[in-house]
Coordinates of C-alpha atoms in Angstrom, one line a residue:
Chain A
M192 CA 35.9 32.1 10.7
E193 CA 32.3 31.5 10.2
E194 CA 31.4 34.3 12.6
A195 CA 33.3 36.9 10.2
A196 CA 31.3 35.7 7.4
V197 CA 28.0 36.1 9.0
R198 CA 28.9 39.5 10.1
E199 CA 30.3 40.2 6.5
A200 CA 27.6 38.9 4.6
P201 CA 25.1 41.6 2.9
A202 CA 21.1 41.1 3.9
L203 CA 20.1 38.7 0.7
R204 CA 23.1 36.3 1.5
E205 CA 22.2 36.0 4.6
R206 CA 18.6 35.5 4.5
L207 CA 19.4 33.0 1.8
A208 CA 21.8 30.9 4.2
A209 CA 18.7 31.0 6.7
L210 CA 16.6 29.5 4.0
V211 CA 19.8 27.1 3.4
A212 CA 19.3 26.3 7.5
W213 CA 15.4 25.6 7.2
A214 CA 15.5 23.4 4.3
S215 CA 18.1 21.1 5.4
D216 CA 16.7 21.2 9.0
G217 CA 19.5 22.3 10.6
T218 CA 21.9 20.0 8.5
V219 CA 23.5 22.7 7.6
T220 CA 23.6 26.2 9.5
A221 CA 23.5 29.4 8.1
A222 CA 26.7 30.1 9.3
E223 CA 28.0 26.8 7.9
A224 CA 26.4 28.2 4.3
L225 CA 28.1 31.2 4.8
A226 CA 30.9 30.5 4.8
A227 CA 30.9 27.1 2.5
T228 CA 33.8 27.2 0.0
V229 CA 32.2 23.9 -0.8
P230 CA 28.9 22.6 -2.8
L231 CA 26.2 22.4 -0.1
S232 CA 25.5 19.7 -1.3
A233 CA 28.8 18.5 -0.3
L234 CA 27.8 20.0 3.4
G235 CA 24.3 18.1 3.8
V236 CA 21.8 19.8 1.6
T237 CA 19.5 17.1 0.1
S238 CA 17.7 17.1 -2.8
L239 CA 14.6 17.2 -0.6
A240 CA 16.2 20.1 1.0
Q241 CA 16.7 21.3 -2.1
M242 CA 13.6 20.8 -3.4
R243 CA 12.1 22.9 -0.5
L244 CA 15.2 26.0 -1.3
I245 CA 13.4 26.2 -4.6
D246 CA 9.7 26.4 -3.7
A247 CA 10.9 28.6 -0.3
V248 CA 13.1 31.4 -2.9
E249 CA 10.5 30.9 -5.5
R250 CA 7.5 32.1 -2.8
E251 CA 9.8 34.6 -1.4
F252 CA 11.2 36.1 -4.3
G253 CA 8.7 35.5 -6.9
I254 CA 11.4 33.9 -9.1
E255 CA 10.7 30.6 -11.2
F256 CA 13.1 27.6 -11.7
D257 CA 13.4 26.1 -14.7
F258 CA 15.5 23.2 -13.8
S259 CA 17.6 23.6 -17.0
D260 CA 21.0 21.6 -16.6
G261 CA 22.9 24.6 -15.5
E262 CA 20.2 25.5 -12.7
V263 CA 21.3 23.0 -10.6
D264 CA 24.9 24.3 -9.2
V265 CA 23.1 27.4 -8.3
L266 CA 21.4 25.8 -5.5
N267 CA 25.1 24.8 -4.6
D268 CA 26.1 28.4 -4.3
L269 CA 24.3 31.4 -2.5
G270 CA 27.2 33.7 -4.3
A271 CA 25.4 32.0 -7.9
L272 CA 21.4 31.8 -6.1
E273 CA 22.1 35.5 -4.5
R274 CA 22.6 36.5 -8.8
R275 CA 20.0 34.2 -10.0
I276 CA 17.8 35.9 -7.3
T277 CA 19.0 39.9 -8.4
G278 CA 18.9 39.3 -12.0
A279 CA 23.2 39.1 -12.9
V280 CA 22.7 35.7 -14.3
Chain B
M161 CA -13.1 -4.6 11.5
D162 CA -11.9 -8.0 10.6
V163 CA -9.4 -8.9 13.0
R164 CA -9.1 -12.2 14.6
S165 CA -7.9 -12.4 17.9
P166 CA -5.6 -14.8 19.6
E167 CA -6.0 -16.7 22.7
G168 CA -4.5 -14.5 26.0
M169 CA -6.8 -11.4 25.0
D170 CA -7.2 -9.1 27.8
A171 CA -10.7 -10.7 29.6
R172 CA -11.3 -7.0 30.9
S173 CA -12.3 -6.1 27.6
G174 CA -13.3 -9.2 25.9
G175 CA -10.5 -8.2 23.2
T176 CA -11.4 -4.3 22.3
V177 CA -11.5 -1.1 23.5
E178 CA -13.1 2.0 22.0
A179 CA -11.6 4.9 20.9
R180 CA -14.0 7.9 20.6
F181 CA -13.6 10.9 18.9
S182 CA -16.2 14.3 19.1
G183 CA -16.1 17.8 18.6
G184 CA -13.8 18.1 15.3
R185 CA -15.6 20.1 12.2
S186 CA -17.4 17.5 10.0
G187 CA -17.7 18.6 5.4
T188 CA -17.0 17.0 1.8
A189 CA -14.8 18.1 -0.9
P190 CA -13.3 16.7 -3.5
L191 CA -10.4 14.5 -3.4
T192 CA -7.1 16.1 -3.0
W193 CA -4.5 15.2 -6.0
G194 CA -2.7 12.6 -3.5
Q195 CA -5.8 11.2 -2.6
R196 CA -7.2 11.2 -6.4
A197 CA -3.4 9.3 -7.4
I198 CA -3.7 7.1 -4.8
W199 CA -7.3 6.2 -5.6
D200 CA -6.6 5.4 -9.5
A201 CA -4.1 3.2 -8.5
V202 CA -6.4 1.0 -5.4
R203 CA -8.9 0.9 -8.2
K204 CA -6.4 -0.4 -10.8
T205 CA -4.7 -2.7 -8.1
A206 CA -8.2 -4.6 -6.4
P207 CA -8.8 -6.7 -5.6
D208 CA -5.2 -6.9 -4.1
D209 CA -5.7 -3.6 -2.8
R210 CA -4.9 -5.0 0.6
Y211 CA -0.9 -4.0 -1.6
F212 CA -1.4 -0.9 -0.5
N213 CA -1.8 -0.8 3.3
F214 CA 1.0 -0.2 5.7
G215 CA 1.6 0.1 9.5
Q216 CA 3.6 1.4 12.3
I217 CA 4.6 -0.4 15.6
L218 CA 4.9 2.3 18.4
P219 CA 6.5 0.7 21.8
V220 CA 5.1 2.4 25.0
P221 CA 7.3 5.1 25.5
G222 CA 9.2 4.6 29.3
R223 CA 7.6 8.3 30.4
A224 CA 3.6 7.1 29.6
R225 CA 4.7 3.9 31.1
P226 CA 2.5 2.5 32.6
L227 CA -0.1 2.5 30.4
T228 CA -3.7 1.2 30.8
P229 CA -5.7 0.3 27.5
E230 CA -8.1 3.2 28.1
R231 CA -5.5 5.7 28.3
A232 CA -4.1 4.6 25.6
A233 CA -7.5 4.3 23.6
A234 CA -8.0 8.2 24.8
A235 CA -4.5 9.3 23.0
L236 CA -5.9 7.0 20.0
G237 CA -9.5 8.8 20.1
S238 CA -7.2 12.1 20.3
L239 CA -5.3 12.0 17.2
V240 CA -8.1 11.3 15.2
E241 CA -9.3 14.4 16.3
R242 CA -6.6 16.0 15.3
H243 CA -5.7 15.0 12.6
E244 CA -8.9 14.8 10.0
S245 CA -7.5 12.4 7.3
L246 CA -7.8 9.7 9.8
R247 CA -11.9 10.3 10.3
T248 CA -12.3 10.6 6.4
R249 CA -13.8 8.1 4.2
L250 CA -15.2 8.1 1.0
G251 CA -18.9 8.8 -0.3
P252 CA -20.4 9.1 -4.2
A253 CA -19.7 12.8 -5.5
D254 CA -22.9 13.6 -7.4
P255 CA -25.3 14.2 -5.1
D256 CA -28.5 13.2 -6.8
R257 CA -26.9 10.2 -6.2
A258 CA -26.2 10.5 -2.4
Q259 CA -29.7 11.7 -2.2
A260 CA -31.1 8.8 -4.0
D261 CA -29.1 6.3 -2.0
Q262 CA -29.8 7.8 1.7
A263 CA -33.6 7.9 0.0
Q264 CA -33.7 4.3 -0.2
A265 CA -32.1 3.5 2.4
E266 CA -34.3 5.1 4.6
Q267 CA -37.6 3.7 2.6
A268 CA -35.2 0.5 3.2
Q269 CA -34.8 1.0 6.7
A270 CA -39.1 1.9 7.3
E271 CA -39.9 -0.8 5.3
Q272 CA -37.2 -3.3 7.0
A273 CA -38.9 -2.4 10.6
Q274 CA -42.0 -3.0 9.3
A275 CA -41.0 -7.0 8.1
E276 CA -42.0 -9.5 9.9
Q277 CA -40.7 -12.6 8.4
A278 CA -36.6 -13.1 7.3
Q279 CA -37.6 -14.0 3.9
A280 CA -39.1 -10.0 3.7
D281 CA -36.1 -8.9 5.1
Q282 CA -34.1 -10.5 2.5
A283 CA -35.9 -9.3 -0.1
Q284 CA -35.5 -6.2 0.9
A285 CA -31.5 -6.2 1.1
E286 CA -31.5 -7.7 -2.4
R287 CA -33.7 -4.2 -3.3
V288 CA -31.4 -1.7 -1.8
R289 CA -27.5 -1.7 -3.6
P290 CA -24.9 0.0 -1.4
Y291 CA -22.5 2.2 -2.3
R292 CA -19.6 0.6 -3.9
P293 CA -16.8 3.0 -4.0
L294 CA -14.1 0.8 -5.9
E295 CA -16.5 1.6 -9.0
D296 CA -16.8 5.3 -8.7
P297 CA -13.9 7.2 -10.3
E298 CA -14.7 10.3 -8.9
P299 CA -15.7 9.5 -5.2
Q300 CA -15.6 12.7 -2.8
Q301 CA -13.2 12.6 0.6
V302 CA -16.3 12.8 3.7
L303 CA -15.4 13.8 6.8
E304 CA -16.9 13.4 9.7
G305 CA -16.9 15.4 13.0
S306 CA -17.3 12.6 15.9
G307 CA -17.0 8.7 15.9
T308 CA -15.4 5.1 17.9
L309 CA -13.0 3.3 16.6
T310 CA -12.5 0.0 17.9
V311 CA -9.1 -1.1 19.2
T312 CA -7.9 -4.6 18.8
V313 CA -6.5 -5.2 22.4
T314 CA -4.0 -8.6 22.0
T315 CA -0.8 -10.1 23.8
G316 CA 2.3 -11.4 21.9
D317 CA 4.1 -10.4 18.9
P318 CA 3.4 -6.9 17.9
E319 CA 4.6 -7.7 14.1
R320 CA 1.9 -10.7 14.0
L321 CA -1.0 -7.4 14.8
L322 CA 0.9 -5.8 12.5
D323 CA 0.5 -8.3 10.2
E324 CA -3.3 -9.1 11.3
L325 CA -4.2 -5.5 11.0
T326 CA -2.9 -4.7 7.4
A327 CA -4.4 -8.3 6.0
T328 CA -7.5 -6.9 4.4
A329 CA -8.5 -4.4 2.1
F330 CA -10.1 -1.3 3.7
D331 CA -13.8 -0.8 3.3
Y332 CA -13.6 2.7 1.6
A333 CA -16.4 4.2 2.6
A334 CA -17.7 2.4 5.7
E335 CA -14.8 1.5 7.7
W336 CA -12.3 4.4 9.8
P337 CA -9.0 4.5 7.6
L338 CA -7.3 3.4 10.4
R339 CA -7.0 0.2 12.0
A340 CA -5.3 0.2 15.5
G341 CA -4.4 -2.5 18.0
L342 CA -3.1 -2.9 21.5
V343 CA -0.6 -5.4 22.7
V344 CA -0.7 -5.9 26.6
D345 CA 1.5 -8.0 29.0
G346 CA -1.2 -8.2 31.9
D347 CA -3.5 -5.3 32.3
E348 CA -0.7 -2.9 30.7
V349 CA -0.1 -1.9 27.0
T350 CA 3.4 -2.5 25.7
H351 CA 2.8 -1.3 22.3
L352 CA 0.1 0.8 20.0
V353 CA -0.3 -0.7 16.1
L354 CA -1.4 1.6 13.4
A355 CA -2.3 0.1 10.4
F356 CA -3.0 3.1 7.9
C357 CA -5.3 3.4 4.6
H358 CA -3.1 4.7 1.9
L359 CA -6.0 7.5 1.5
A360 CA -5.5 8.3 5.0
A361 CA -1.6 8.9 5.2
D362 CA 1.8 7.7 2.9
G363 CA 4.3 6.7 4.9
M364 CA 5.8 10.3 6.1
G365 CA 2.3 11.1 7.0
A366 CA 2.4 7.9 9.3
E367 CA 5.5 8.9 10.8
V368 CA 4.0 12.5 11.9
A369 CA 1.0 10.3 13.1
L370 CA 3.0 8.1 15.5
R371 CA 5.4 11.3 16.5
D372 CA 2.0 13.0 18.1
L373 CA 0.6 9.5 19.1
R374 CA 3.9 9.5 21.2
L375 CA 3.6 12.8 22.1
L376 CA -0.1 12.6 23.2
L377 CA 1.3 9.7 25.2
T378 CA 3.9 11.1 27.2
R379 CA 2.6 14.7 27.4
G380 CA -1.2 14.3 27.2
A381 CA -1.1 17.2 24.2
V382 CA 0.5 18.0 20.7
P383 CA 1.6 21.3 20.9
G384 CA 2.1 23.8 17.7
P385 CA -0.7 24.5 15.1
V386 CA -2.6 22.0 13.3
P387 CA -0.8 21.3 9.7
P388 CA -3.0 21.8 6.8
R389 CA -6.1 18.5 6.4
P390 CA -7.2 17.4 3.3
L391 CA -9.8 19.3 3.2
D392 CA -7.8 22.3 3.0
L393 CA -5.4 20.9 0.8
A394 CA -8.5 20.2 -2.1
R395 CA -9.1 23.8 -1.7
W396 CA -6.0 25.0 -2.3
Q397 CA -5.7 22.7 -5.0
E398 CA -8.9 23.9 -6.7
S399 CA -7.5 28.1 -6.5
E400 CA -5.6 30.7 -8.8
P401 CA -1.7 29.3 -7.2
G402 CA -2.8 26.1 -6.9
Q403 CA -4.1 25.5 -10.6
R404 CA -0.3 27.7 -11.3
V405 CA 1.5 24.7 -9.3
A406 CA 0.0 22.5 -11.2
R407 CA -0.3 23.8 -14.7
M408 CA 4.2 23.7 -14.2
A409 CA 3.8 20.5 -13.3
A410 CA 1.2 19.2 -16.7
E411 CA 4.2 21.5 -19.0
H412 CA 6.7 18.9 -18.3
W413 CA 4.3 15.7 -18.4
E414 CA 3.3 17.1 -21.7
Q415 CA 6.8 18.0 -23.1
E416 CA 8.3 14.0 -21.9
Y417 CA 5.2 12.4 -23.5
R418 CA 5.6 13.3 -26.6
R419 CA 8.9 11.8 -26.8
I420 CA 9.6 9.1 -24.5
P421 CA 9.3 5.4 -25.3
P422 CA 5.5 4.8 -24.6
T423 CA 6.3 2.0 -22.0
M424 CA 9.2 0.4 -20.7
F425 CA 8.8 -3.1 -20.5
D426 CA 7.1 -3.7 -23.4
R427 CA 8.3 -7.0 -24.8
P428 CA 7.2 -10.4 -23.5
S429 CA 9.5 -11.9 -21.3
G430 CA 8.2 -15.9 -22.6
E431 CA 8.7 -16.3 -18.9
A432 CA 6.0 -16.0 -17.2
A433 CA 5.3 -17.1 -14.1
S434 CA 2.2 -18.0 -11.4
P435 CA 0.9 -15.9 -10.5
P436 CA 2.2 -13.0 -12.9
V437 CA 3.2 -10.3 -10.2
W438 CA 6.2 -11.3 -7.9
R439 CA 8.7 -9.5 -6.0
A440 CA 12.5 -10.2 -6.0
K441 CA 14.8 -8.3 -2.9
I442 CA 17.8 -7.8 -2.0
V443 CA 19.3 -6.7 1.3
S444 CA 23.4 -5.2 0.8
R445 CA 25.4 -3.0 2.4
A446 CA 27.9 -3.0 -0.1
M447 CA 25.4 -1.5 -2.1
D448 CA 24.7 1.4 0.8
L449 CA 28.0 1.8 1.0
A450 CA 29.0 2.4 -3.1
A451 CA 25.9 4.5 -3.1
Q452 CA 26.7 6.7 0.1
R453 CA 30.8 7.0 -1.8
I454 CA 29.0 8.1 -5.2
A455 CA 27.0 10.8 -3.6
A456 CA 29.6 12.4 -1.5
L457 CA 32.3 11.5 -4.7
H458 CA 29.8 13.5 -6.8
S459 CA 27.9 15.9 -4.5
T460 CA 24.0 14.8 -4.2
S461 CA 22.2 12.3 -2.6
T462 CA 22.2 8.5 -2.1
S463 CA 18.9 8.9 -3.4
T464 CA 19.4 10.4 -6.8
V465 CA 21.9 8.1 -7.4
L466 CA 20.6 5.3 -6.8
L467 CA 17.4 6.7 -9.4
A468 CA 20.1 7.9 -11.6
F469 CA 21.8 3.9 -11.9
S470 CA 18.4 2.4 -11.7
S471 CA 17.2 3.7 -14.6
S472 CA 20.5 3.3 -16.7
L473 CA 20.3 -0.1 -16.3
V474 CA 16.7 -0.4 -17.2
T475 CA 17.8 1.2 -20.6
E476 CA 20.3 -1.8 -20.8
V477 CA 18.0 -3.9 -20.1
T478 CA 14.9 -2.9 -22.3
G479 CA 17.3 -1.3 -25.3
H480 CA 15.5 2.0 -25.0
E481 CA 17.8 5.1 -25.5
V482 CA 16.0 6.9 -23.4
C483 CA 14.4 5.8 -19.8
A484 CA 11.2 7.2 -18.5
M485 CA 10.7 6.3 -14.3
L486 CA 8.6 7.2 -12.1
P487 CA 9.5 7.9 -8.5
I488 CA 6.9 8.5 -5.6
V489 CA 7.5 12.1 -4.3
G490 CA 6.8 13.0 -0.8
N491 CA 5.5 16.6 -1.9
R492 CA 6.6 18.1 1.1
F493 CA 8.4 20.6 0.2
R494 CA 6.3 23.5 1.2
G495 CA 6.6 24.6 4.7
D496 CA 3.4 24.3 5.4
T497 CA 2.9 20.7 4.1
V498 CA 5.9 19.3 6.3
N499 CA 3.7 17.7 9.0
A500 CA 0.4 16.9 7.3
V501 CA -1.3 13.9 7.6
T502 CA -2.4 12.6 4.5
T503 CA -1.5 10.9 1.2
L504 CA 1.1 13.8 -0.5
S505 CA 2.9 11.8 -2.1
Q506 CA 2.8 11.2 -6.0
E507 CA 4.4 10.1 -9.2
G508 CA 6.8 12.4 -10.8
L509 CA 8.2 12.0 -14.2
F510 CA 12.3 11.2 -14.0
V511 CA 13.4 11.2 -18.2
L512 CA 17.5 10.1 -18.6
E513 CA 19.0 9.1 -21.9
A514 CA 20.8 6.5 -22.0
G515 CA 24.6 6.3 -22.9
H516 CA 27.0 8.5 -20.5
E517 CA 29.8 8.3 -20.9
D518 CA 30.8 7.7 -17.3
V519 CA 29.4 8.2 -13.6
A520 CA 30.0 12.0 -13.6
A521 CA 28.1 12.3 -16.9
L522 CA 25.8 10.3 -15.9
L523 CA 24.5 12.0 -12.8
R524 CA 25.2 15.6 -13.7
A525 CA 22.3 14.7 -16.5
A526 CA 21.0 12.7 -13.3
K527 CA 20.4 15.9 -11.1
P528 CA 18.8 18.7 -12.8
A529 CA 16.3 15.8 -14.2
A530 CA 16.0 14.4 -10.9
L531 CA 14.5 18.0 -9.8
R532 CA 12.5 18.4 -12.9
A533 CA 11.0 14.7 -11.4
Y534 CA 10.5 16.6 -8.1
R535 CA 8.6 19.7 -9.2
S536 CA 6.4 17.3 -11.9
A537 CA 4.8 15.4 -8.8
Y538 CA 3.0 17.4 -7.3
H539 CA 0.3 17.5 -10.1
D540 CA -3.4 17.5 -10.9
P541 CA -3.9 13.6 -11.7
R542 CA -7.0 14.5 -13.8
D543 CA -4.6 16.8 -15.7
R544 CA -1.8 13.9 -16.3
D545 CA -5.1 12.0 -17.3
R546 CA -6.3 13.8 -19.7
L547 CA -2.9 15.1 -21.5
T548 CA -2.1 11.2 -21.5
A549 CA -5.0 10.8 -23.7
E550 CA -4.4 13.0 -25.9
I551 CA -0.9 12.4 -26.4
S552 CA -1.8 8.7 -26.7
R553 CA -4.0 9.5 -29.5
S554 CA -2.0 11.5 -31.7
R555 CA 1.1 8.9 -30.9
G556 CA -1.3 6.1 -31.9
T557 CA -0.2 4.2 -28.6
A558 CA -1.0 3.9 -25.0
V559 CA 1.6 6.1 -23.2
H560 CA 2.5 5.0 -19.8
P561 CA 5.9 3.8 -18.5
Y562 CA 5.0 1.5 -16.3
C563 CA 8.2 1.4 -14.7
C564 CA 8.4 3.4 -10.9
F565 CA 10.5 4.1 -8.0
N566 CA 9.9 4.6 -4.3
D567 CA 12.5 5.5 -2.2
M568 CA 11.5 4.9 0.9
R569 CA 14.1 5.9 3.8
F570 CA 13.9 8.5 5.6
T571 CA 17.2 9.3 5.8
D572 CA 19.8 10.2 3.3
R573 CA 23.7 9.3 4.0
A574 CA 26.5 10.8 1.7
D575 CA 30.1 8.9 3.0
A576 CA 33.5 9.0 0.5
T577 CA 35.5 7.0 3.1
H578 CA 34.7 4.1 2.7
D579 CA 37.1 1.8 1.5
E580 CA 37.2 -0.8 -1.7
A581 CA 38.0 -3.8 0.3
T582 CA 35.2 -3.0 3.0
V583 CA 32.9 -2.6 0.7
R584 CA 33.8 -6.0 -1.9
R585 CA 34.0 -8.0 1.3
A586 CA 30.3 -6.4 1.9
L587 CA 28.8 -8.1 -0.9
A588 CA 29.3 -11.8 0.1
E589 CA 26.2 -10.6 2.4
T590 CA 24.0 -9.9 0.1
E591 CA 20.9 -12.1 0.6
L592 CA 18.0 -12.2 -2.2
T593 CA 14.1 -13.5 -1.1
W594 CA 11.2 -13.5 -3.1
P595 CA 8.8 -12.0 -0.4
L596 CA 5.7 -11.4 -1.8
Q597 CA 3.7 -12.7 -5.5
Q598 CA 0.1 -11.9 -6.7
D599 CA -2.4 -11.8 -9.5
K600 CA -2.7 -8.1 -10.2
L601 CA -0.3 -4.6 -10.2
N602 CA -0.8 -1.5 -11.8
C603 CA 3.0 -1.4 -13.0
R604 CA 5.3 -3.5 -14.6
F605 CA 8.3 -2.5 -12.6
C606 CA 8.8 -1.5 -9.6
L607 CA 11.8 -0.2 -7.7
H608 CA 11.3 0.0 -3.8
L609 CA 14.2 1.5 -1.7
T610 CA 13.8 0.4 2.3
A611 CA 16.8 0.9 5.1
E612 CA 17.1 -2.4 6.7
P613 CA 19.0 -3.9 9.2
G614 CA 21.6 -5.4 7.4
G615 CA 22.2 -2.8 4.7
L616 CA 20.0 -1.1 2.1
G617 CA 16.5 -3.0 1.0
V618 CA 16.3 -3.0 -2.8
S619 CA 13.4 -4.9 -4.5
V620 CA 11.6 -5.2 -7.5
T621 CA 8.4 -5.9 -8.1
A622 CA 7.6 -7.1 -11.3
D623 CA 5.0 -8.4 -13.9
T624 CA 6.6 -11.2 -15.0
R625 CA 5.1 -11.3 -18.6
F626 CA 6.8 -8.6 -18.9
L627 CA 10.2 -9.2 -17.1
S628 CA 10.9 -12.9 -15.8
R629 CA 11.8 -14.0 -12.5
P630 CA 15.7 -14.7 -13.6
A631 CA 15.9 -11.4 -15.1
M632 CA 14.7 -9.9 -12.0
E633 CA 17.0 -11.4 -10.2
R634 CA 19.9 -10.3 -12.7
Y635 CA 18.6 -7.0 -12.6
L636 CA 19.1 -6.5 -8.4
L637 CA 22.5 -8.2 -9.2
D638 CA 23.6 -6.1 -11.3
L639 CA 22.4 -3.1 -10.1
E640 CA 24.9 -3.8 -7.4
S641 CA 27.7 -4.5 -9.5
A642 CA 28.0 -1.7 -11.0
L643 CA 27.6 0.7 -7.9
V644 CA 30.4 -1.0 -6.3
A645 CA 32.5 -0.7 -9.6
A646 CA 31.5 2.6 -10.2
A647 CA 32.3 3.7 -6.5
F648 CA 35.8 2.5 -6.8
A649 CA 36.2 3.2 -10.6
G650 CA 37.7 5.9 -12.1
A651 CA 36.3 7.9 -9.1
P652 CA 37.1 12.0 -9.3
E653 CA 38.5 13.7 -5.8
L654 CA 37.2 14.4 -2.8
V655 CA 35.4 17.7 -3.0
G656 CA 36.6 19.9 -0.3

């Protein structure tokens, strides 16, 4: 199931999953991030890893997080993060 | 190095060996943001600034045995060559002052050579005023390309050697910012002991240094590129990208400093102790398990859980509507700074309203507040000083929370499976001690988290003029009770 998720994932989501794996030092693999049905934090993405993810996403995609109350949820969901980057939210 | 070596030291070396390093670059630069922050804290805490010393003990890995003191010293020399922060000291930033000091010193040396009487030497020494870094709020970092580190060699307990190496404050201008010792058994080194000046490394940086030392002992080299060094960091921080990061952080400090209570512990306790600063510490397995369960149930980390609950309890104790707490943040979020051996840790600003109706609401508010705090930690202390002065003037009172939070653990585990009976039974194991007392501290309330063999270590180091010793003890036990109660009261279904 995880392999199928990897194959079908769009390129941006795959890239974000790779960043999650990097930010969490492999605690959460890219495949696990892509297949996640629970918040990434429930898989083991700590607040330190979240900060690393934010920094990497900001630098790579030229966006800035404002850390409003709703934005934490974006960090817990690859789909939401993808929409945040493409401007869909 | 002022270290008394106990009896039984290695007779061949006379109690010391020399770790030489050479071939590196030298140079000067302004302090990095992290160095500036710790320097400010050191100056405010002096003469009790030994408070900031800390260390690490490395048992010699099996693959490196048998290890002679000479080979250990060579590895230490390589470590100092690799990490420039370990051969960086402080000097005066003002070139005129530096030149004047140099000229004065040279003249003194020349005169001294000519002097024939001890009395004349004495008069000479009194005329030359050495550079006193603690009097300098704006020193610069001075990197040396080569030098020699004197390494203590002794027998006995490595912990005792570490205590000795960390017992006195560093001489920030004259002494290397690393003190090292070897524990020997016969001709063989069993432990390497490192004591760090906090200007050279923070806890994470020291971990990296220790890991590299281990590699130097077992493989003779450290693979991979050298991580950014303080000189490089200082230059990046002064560049446009660095200034953009600083501006974003400064906006947060400015916005929150306009509304937070000027200081958190603002009422005299009426029960000042002597000396005024004390530390109360509990080691609690119950609190560890409860925090893990809450973190898992609410999809967050134990660090955020403990920050949220600690802040919430501060509002209860102080009666303020808002808690402002300064978490010490590692600032190793950028890929290239992860392995830097330097002080990157700085205070962030965590602001949380009081009066959340339940744990879920508390953590819903705490999560984004924690991220805002973490981002604000990578800031230029000069911006913060300027904003603090401006806002204090406009509010008509000095603004500083004097309330900080330092999670010194290296791992963070969430686990919802701990059952209530086990956690409540563990409450009986909790022990409270008073491990530290001193005269001076640049804060009124410092909460430290450590991983201990018996559970979570939670200490409060407080100024008893504002929080009495009984109140410190009550705070810790109330924090434990609140977490245990929250772990099992009205908990939501486990996600997933």
